[in-house]
Coordinates of C-alpha atoms in Angstrom, one line a residue:
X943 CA -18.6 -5.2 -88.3
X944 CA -18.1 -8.4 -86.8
X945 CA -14.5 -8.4 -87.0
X946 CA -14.6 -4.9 -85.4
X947 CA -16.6 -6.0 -82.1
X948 CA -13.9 -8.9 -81.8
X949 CA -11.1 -6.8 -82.2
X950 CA -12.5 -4.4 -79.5
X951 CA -12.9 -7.3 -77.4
X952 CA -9.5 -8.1 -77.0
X953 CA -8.8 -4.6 -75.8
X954 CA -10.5 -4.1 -72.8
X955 CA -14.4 -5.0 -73.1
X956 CA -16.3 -7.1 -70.3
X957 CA -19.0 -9.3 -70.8
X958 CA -21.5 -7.9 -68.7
X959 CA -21.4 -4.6 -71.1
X960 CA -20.6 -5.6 -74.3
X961 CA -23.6 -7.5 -74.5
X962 CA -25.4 -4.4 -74.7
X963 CA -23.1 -2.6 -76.5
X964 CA -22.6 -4.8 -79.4
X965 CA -25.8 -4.8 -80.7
X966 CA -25.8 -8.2 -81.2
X967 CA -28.6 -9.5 -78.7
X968 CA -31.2 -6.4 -79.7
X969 CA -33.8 -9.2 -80.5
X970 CA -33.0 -11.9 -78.0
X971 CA -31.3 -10.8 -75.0
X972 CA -29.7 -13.5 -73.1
X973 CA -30.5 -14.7 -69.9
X974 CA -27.9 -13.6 -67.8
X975 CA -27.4 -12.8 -64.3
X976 CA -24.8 -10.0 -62.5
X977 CA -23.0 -10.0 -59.0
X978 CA -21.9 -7.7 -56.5
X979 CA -18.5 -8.3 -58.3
X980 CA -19.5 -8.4 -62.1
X981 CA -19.3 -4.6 -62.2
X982 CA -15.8 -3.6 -61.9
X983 CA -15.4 -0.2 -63.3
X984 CA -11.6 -0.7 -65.2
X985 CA -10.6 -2.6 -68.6
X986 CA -11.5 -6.2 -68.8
X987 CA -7.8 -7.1 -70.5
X988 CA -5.8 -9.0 -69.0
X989 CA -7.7 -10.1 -65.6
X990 CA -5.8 -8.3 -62.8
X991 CA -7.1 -11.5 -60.8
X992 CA -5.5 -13.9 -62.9
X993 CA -2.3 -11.9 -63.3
X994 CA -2.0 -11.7 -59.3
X995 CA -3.0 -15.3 -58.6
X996 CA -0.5 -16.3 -61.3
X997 CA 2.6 -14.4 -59.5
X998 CA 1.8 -14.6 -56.5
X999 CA 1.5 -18.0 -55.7
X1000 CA 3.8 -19.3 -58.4
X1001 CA 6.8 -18.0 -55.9
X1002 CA 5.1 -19.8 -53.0
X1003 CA 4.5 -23.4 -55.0
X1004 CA 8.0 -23.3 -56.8
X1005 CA 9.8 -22.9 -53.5
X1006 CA 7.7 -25.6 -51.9
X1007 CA 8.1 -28.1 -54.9
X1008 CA 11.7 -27.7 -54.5
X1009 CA 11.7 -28.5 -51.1
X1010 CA 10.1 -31.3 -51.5
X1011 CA 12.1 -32.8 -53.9
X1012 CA 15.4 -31.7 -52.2
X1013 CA 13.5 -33.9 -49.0
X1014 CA 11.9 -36.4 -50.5
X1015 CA 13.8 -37.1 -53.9
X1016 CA 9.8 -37.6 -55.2
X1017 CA 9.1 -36.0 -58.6
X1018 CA 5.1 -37.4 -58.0
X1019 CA 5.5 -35.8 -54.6
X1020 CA 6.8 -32.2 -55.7
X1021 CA 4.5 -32.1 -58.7
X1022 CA 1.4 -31.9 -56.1
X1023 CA 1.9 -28.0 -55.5
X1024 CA 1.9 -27.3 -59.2
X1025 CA -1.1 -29.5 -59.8
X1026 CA -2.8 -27.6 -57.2
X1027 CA -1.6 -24.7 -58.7
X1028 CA -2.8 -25.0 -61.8
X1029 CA -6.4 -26.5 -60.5
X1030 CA -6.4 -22.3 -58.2
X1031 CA -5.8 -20.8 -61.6
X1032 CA -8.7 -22.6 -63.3
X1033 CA -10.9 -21.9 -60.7
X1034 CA -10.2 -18.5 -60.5
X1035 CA -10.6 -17.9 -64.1
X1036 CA -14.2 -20.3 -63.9
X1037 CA -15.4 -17.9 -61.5
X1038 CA -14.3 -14.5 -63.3
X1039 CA -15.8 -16.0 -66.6
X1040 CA -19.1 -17.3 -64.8
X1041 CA -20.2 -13.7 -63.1
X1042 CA -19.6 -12.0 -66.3
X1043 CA -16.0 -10.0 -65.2
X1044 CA -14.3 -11.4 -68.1
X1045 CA -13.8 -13.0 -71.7
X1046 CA -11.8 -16.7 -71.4
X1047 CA -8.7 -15.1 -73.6
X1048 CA -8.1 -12.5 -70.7
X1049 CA -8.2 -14.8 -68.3
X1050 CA -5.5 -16.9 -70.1
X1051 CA -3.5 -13.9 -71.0
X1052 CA -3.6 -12.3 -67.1
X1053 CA -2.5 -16.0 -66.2
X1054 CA 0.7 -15.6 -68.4
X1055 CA 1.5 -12.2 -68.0
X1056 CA 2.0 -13.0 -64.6
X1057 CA 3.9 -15.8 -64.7
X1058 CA 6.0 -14.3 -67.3
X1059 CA 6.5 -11.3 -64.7
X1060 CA 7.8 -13.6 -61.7
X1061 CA 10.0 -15.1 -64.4
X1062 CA 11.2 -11.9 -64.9
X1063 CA 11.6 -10.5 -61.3
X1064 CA 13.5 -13.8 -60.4
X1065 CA 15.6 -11.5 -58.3
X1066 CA 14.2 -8.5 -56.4
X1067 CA 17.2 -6.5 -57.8
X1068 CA 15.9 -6.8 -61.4
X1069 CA 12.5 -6.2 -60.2
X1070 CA 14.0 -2.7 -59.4
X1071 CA 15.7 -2.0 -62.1
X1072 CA 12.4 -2.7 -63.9
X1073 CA 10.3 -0.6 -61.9
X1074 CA 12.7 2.5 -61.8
X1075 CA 14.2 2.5 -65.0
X1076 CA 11.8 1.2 -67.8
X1077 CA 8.1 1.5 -66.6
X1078 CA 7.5 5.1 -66.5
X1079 CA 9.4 7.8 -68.6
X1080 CA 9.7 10.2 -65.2
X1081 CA 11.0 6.8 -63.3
X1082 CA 13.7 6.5 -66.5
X1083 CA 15.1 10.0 -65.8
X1084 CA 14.9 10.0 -62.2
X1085 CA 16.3 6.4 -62.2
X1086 CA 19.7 7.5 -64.1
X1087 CA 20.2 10.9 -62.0
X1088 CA 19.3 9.4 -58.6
X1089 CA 20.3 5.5 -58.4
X1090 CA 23.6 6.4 -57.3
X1091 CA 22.5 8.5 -54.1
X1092 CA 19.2 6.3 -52.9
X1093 CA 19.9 4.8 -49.8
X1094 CA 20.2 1.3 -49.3
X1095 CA 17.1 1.0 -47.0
X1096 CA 15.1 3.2 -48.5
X1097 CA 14.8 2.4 -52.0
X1098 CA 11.0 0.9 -51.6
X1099 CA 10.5 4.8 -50.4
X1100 CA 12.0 5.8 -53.7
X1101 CA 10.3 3.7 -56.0
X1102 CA 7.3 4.6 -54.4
X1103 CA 7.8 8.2 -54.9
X1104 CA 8.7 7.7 -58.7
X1105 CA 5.8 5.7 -59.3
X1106 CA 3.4 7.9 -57.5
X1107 CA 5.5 11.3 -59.6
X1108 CA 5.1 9.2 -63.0
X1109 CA 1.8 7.8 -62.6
X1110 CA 0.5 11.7 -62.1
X1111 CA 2.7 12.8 -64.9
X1112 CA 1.4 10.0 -67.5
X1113 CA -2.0 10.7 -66.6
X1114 CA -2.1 14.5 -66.8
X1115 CA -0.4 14.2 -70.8
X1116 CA -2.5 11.6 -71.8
X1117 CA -5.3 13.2 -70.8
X1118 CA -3.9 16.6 -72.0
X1119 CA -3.2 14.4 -75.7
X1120 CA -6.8 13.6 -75.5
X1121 CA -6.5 10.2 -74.5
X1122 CA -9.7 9.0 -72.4
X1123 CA -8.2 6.6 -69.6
X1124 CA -11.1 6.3 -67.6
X1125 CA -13.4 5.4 -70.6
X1126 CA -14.8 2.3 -69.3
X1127 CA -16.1 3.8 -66.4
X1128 CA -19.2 5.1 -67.8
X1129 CA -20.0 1.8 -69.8
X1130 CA -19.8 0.1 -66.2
X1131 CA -22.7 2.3 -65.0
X1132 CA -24.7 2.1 -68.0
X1133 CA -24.8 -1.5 -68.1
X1134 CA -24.6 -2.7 -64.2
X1135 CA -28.2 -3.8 -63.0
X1136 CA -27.5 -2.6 -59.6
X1137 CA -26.0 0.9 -58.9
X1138 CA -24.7 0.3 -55.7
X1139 CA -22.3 -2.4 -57.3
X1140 CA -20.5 0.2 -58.9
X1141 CA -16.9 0.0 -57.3
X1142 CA -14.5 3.5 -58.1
X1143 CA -11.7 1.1 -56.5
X1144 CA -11.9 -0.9 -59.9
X1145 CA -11.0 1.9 -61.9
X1146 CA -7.5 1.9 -63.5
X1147 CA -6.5 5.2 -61.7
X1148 CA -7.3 3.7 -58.6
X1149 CA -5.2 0.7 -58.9
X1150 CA -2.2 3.1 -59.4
X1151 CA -2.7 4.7 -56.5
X1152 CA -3.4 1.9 -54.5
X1153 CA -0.1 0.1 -55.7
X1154 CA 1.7 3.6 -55.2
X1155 CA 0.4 4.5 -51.8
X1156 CA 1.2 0.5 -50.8
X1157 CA 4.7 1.2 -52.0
X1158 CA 4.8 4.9 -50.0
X1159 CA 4.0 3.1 -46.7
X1160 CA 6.4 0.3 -46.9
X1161 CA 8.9 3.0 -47.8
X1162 CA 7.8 5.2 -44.6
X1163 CA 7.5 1.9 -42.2
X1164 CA 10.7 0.8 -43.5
X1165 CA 12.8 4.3 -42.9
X1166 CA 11.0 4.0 -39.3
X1167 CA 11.9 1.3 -38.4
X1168 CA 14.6 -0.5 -40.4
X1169 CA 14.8 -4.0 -38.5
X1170 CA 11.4 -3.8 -36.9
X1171 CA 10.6 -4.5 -33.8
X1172 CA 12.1 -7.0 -31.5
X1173 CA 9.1 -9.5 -29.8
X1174 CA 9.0 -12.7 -29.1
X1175 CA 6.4 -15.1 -30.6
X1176 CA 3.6 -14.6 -28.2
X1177 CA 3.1 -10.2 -28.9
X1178 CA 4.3 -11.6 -32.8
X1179 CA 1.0 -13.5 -32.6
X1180 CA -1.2 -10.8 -30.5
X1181 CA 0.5 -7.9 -33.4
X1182 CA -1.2 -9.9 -36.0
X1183 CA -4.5 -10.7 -34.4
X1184 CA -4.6 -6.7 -34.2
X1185 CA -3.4 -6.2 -37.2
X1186 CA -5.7 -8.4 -38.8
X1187 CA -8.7 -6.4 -37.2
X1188 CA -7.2 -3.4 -38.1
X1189 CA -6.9 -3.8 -41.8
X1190 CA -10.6 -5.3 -41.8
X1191 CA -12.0 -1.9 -40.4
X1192 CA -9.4 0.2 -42.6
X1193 CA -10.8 -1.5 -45.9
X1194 CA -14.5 -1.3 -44.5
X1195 CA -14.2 2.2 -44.3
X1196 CA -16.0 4.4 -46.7
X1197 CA -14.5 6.8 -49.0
X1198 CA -16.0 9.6 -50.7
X1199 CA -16.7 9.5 -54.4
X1200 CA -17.1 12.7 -55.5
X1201 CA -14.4 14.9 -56.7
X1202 CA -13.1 12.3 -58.2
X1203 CA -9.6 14.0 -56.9
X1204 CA -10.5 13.7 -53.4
X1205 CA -11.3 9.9 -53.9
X1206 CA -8.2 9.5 -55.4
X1207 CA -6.5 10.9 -52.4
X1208 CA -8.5 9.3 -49.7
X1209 CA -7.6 6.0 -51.2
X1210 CA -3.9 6.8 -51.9
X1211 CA -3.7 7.6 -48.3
X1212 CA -5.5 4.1 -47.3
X1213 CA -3.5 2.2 -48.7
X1214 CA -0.5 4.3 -47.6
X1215 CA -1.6 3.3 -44.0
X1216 CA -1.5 -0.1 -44.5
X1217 CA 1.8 -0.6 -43.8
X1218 CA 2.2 1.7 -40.8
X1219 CA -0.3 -0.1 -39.0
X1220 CA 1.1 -3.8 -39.6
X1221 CA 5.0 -3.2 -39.5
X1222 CA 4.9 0.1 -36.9
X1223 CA 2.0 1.3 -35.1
X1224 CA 0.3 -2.4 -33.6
X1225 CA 4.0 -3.7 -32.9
X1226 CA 5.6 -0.6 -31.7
X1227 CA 2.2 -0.5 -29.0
X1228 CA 2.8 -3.8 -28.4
X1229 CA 6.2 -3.6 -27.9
X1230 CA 5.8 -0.7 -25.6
X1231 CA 3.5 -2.3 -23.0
X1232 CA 5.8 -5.9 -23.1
X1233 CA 7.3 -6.2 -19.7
X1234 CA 10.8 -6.5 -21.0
X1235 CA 14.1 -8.8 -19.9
X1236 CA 16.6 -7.4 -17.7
X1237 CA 19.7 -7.8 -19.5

């Protein structure tokens, strides 16, 4: 029985419900306390905030440590970003473990799949490859017949559309197979001490549509406007003070939860936004009002 609880564990479970649902605390419950962010609705394995932290800033601290050693010729000196590096990842992992989000070993394994994926995705032309071609059965297909005829600049458009085709495809047969995706969901609500902390963007559907829609406006702002907008540093910096307000209001903005379906869309289509607002509407509005050079 034991072995069974563990092995379920490694496949999803977060602390703050499998305490309950393990049995194992009937007679003694610990003392434990939640957070707004403790009850996130999706599978515990691997943390999603590891993975990200782990990719993301691994591109920014390799590039800086080799510019530092190219300038300085310092191995102490360029070993600084890694060190802080490594001291972001434990802290991130502390504070996922200590508000009850996740187990230590999915911490760890979000870490390295992350890092493993930036190892893999060295170059962004690999990193499409694997997107089109090997993620998604309808991206395979659609990879082989269409990769010839996708335009150059609009292959983000692409990818998005095949992720956004496949994502609706794998969910409708797995569900059709029988196959409960959004099986955590339930345990979130039965165990979270507070109601209102119950976040639908946590589910896994949602983070599918959130990466798809993300990947559907870049697409869009990109076919728009291929080389962006031309401004000089002072509307750069008034674009993103805008833009910054902007996105705080669009991701204050509150969706509705019920049918699930319209959530779904509501926060495809938020996401999809995203990018017109940053890389077309605040600069083109900008641009537009700049008094401009006569040439």
């Amino acid at each position: 029985m034991f072995f069974f609880l563990n092995l379920r564990m490694l496949f999803g479970e977060r602390p703050f419900w499998w305490m309950g649902e393990s049995h194992l605390f009937d007679t003694v419950q610990p003392k434990v306390q939640q957070f707004p962010s403790t009850c996130e609705t999706g599978p515990g394995s691997p943390s999603g905030h590891a993975m990200v932290t782990a990719a993301t800033w691994w591109v920014m601290v390799s590039s800086l440590g080799s510019f530092l050693y190219l300038r300085t010729q310092s191995v102490v000196l360029s070993a600084v970003p890694y060190l802080l590096y490594v001291g972001m990842l434990v802290a991130v992992g502390l504070s996922r473990i200590f508000i009850l989000a996740h187990f230590p070993h999915q911490v760890i394994a979000g870490s390295l799949a992350g890092l493993n994926f930036v190892t893999l995705c060295k170059h962004i032309h690999i990193c499409r490859e694997l997107v089109i071609k090997t993620i998604i059965i309808p991206g395979f297909i659609l990879g082989i017949i269409l990769s010839r005829r996708v335009p150059q600049g609009r292959s983000l458009l692409f990818i998005g559309i095949v992720l956004l085709l496949g994502t609706v495809t794998l969910h409708s047969g797995l569900q059709w197979l029988g196959i409960k995706l959004s099986w955590s969901i339930p345990l979130a609500k039965k165990w979270c001490s507070r109601a209102e902390w119950i976040r639908m963007e946590t589910a896994p559907f949602s983070a599918l549509t959130r990466d798809c829609g993300a990947l559907l406006g870049l697409g869009l702002a990109q076919c728009w406007r291929p080389c962006g907008w031309p401004l000089s540093r002072a509307p750069r910096a008034l674009s993103l003070a805008i833009s910054s307000m902007g996105l705080y209001h669009i991701n204050r903005l509150p969706l509705p939860l019920q049918p699930q379906g319209f959530f779904y869309g509501c926060f495809l289509l938020k996401h999809l936004l995203v990018p017109q607002l940053v890389m077309v509407l605040v600069p083109g509005l900008i641009y537009l009002f700049t008094p401009k050079r006569k040439q």
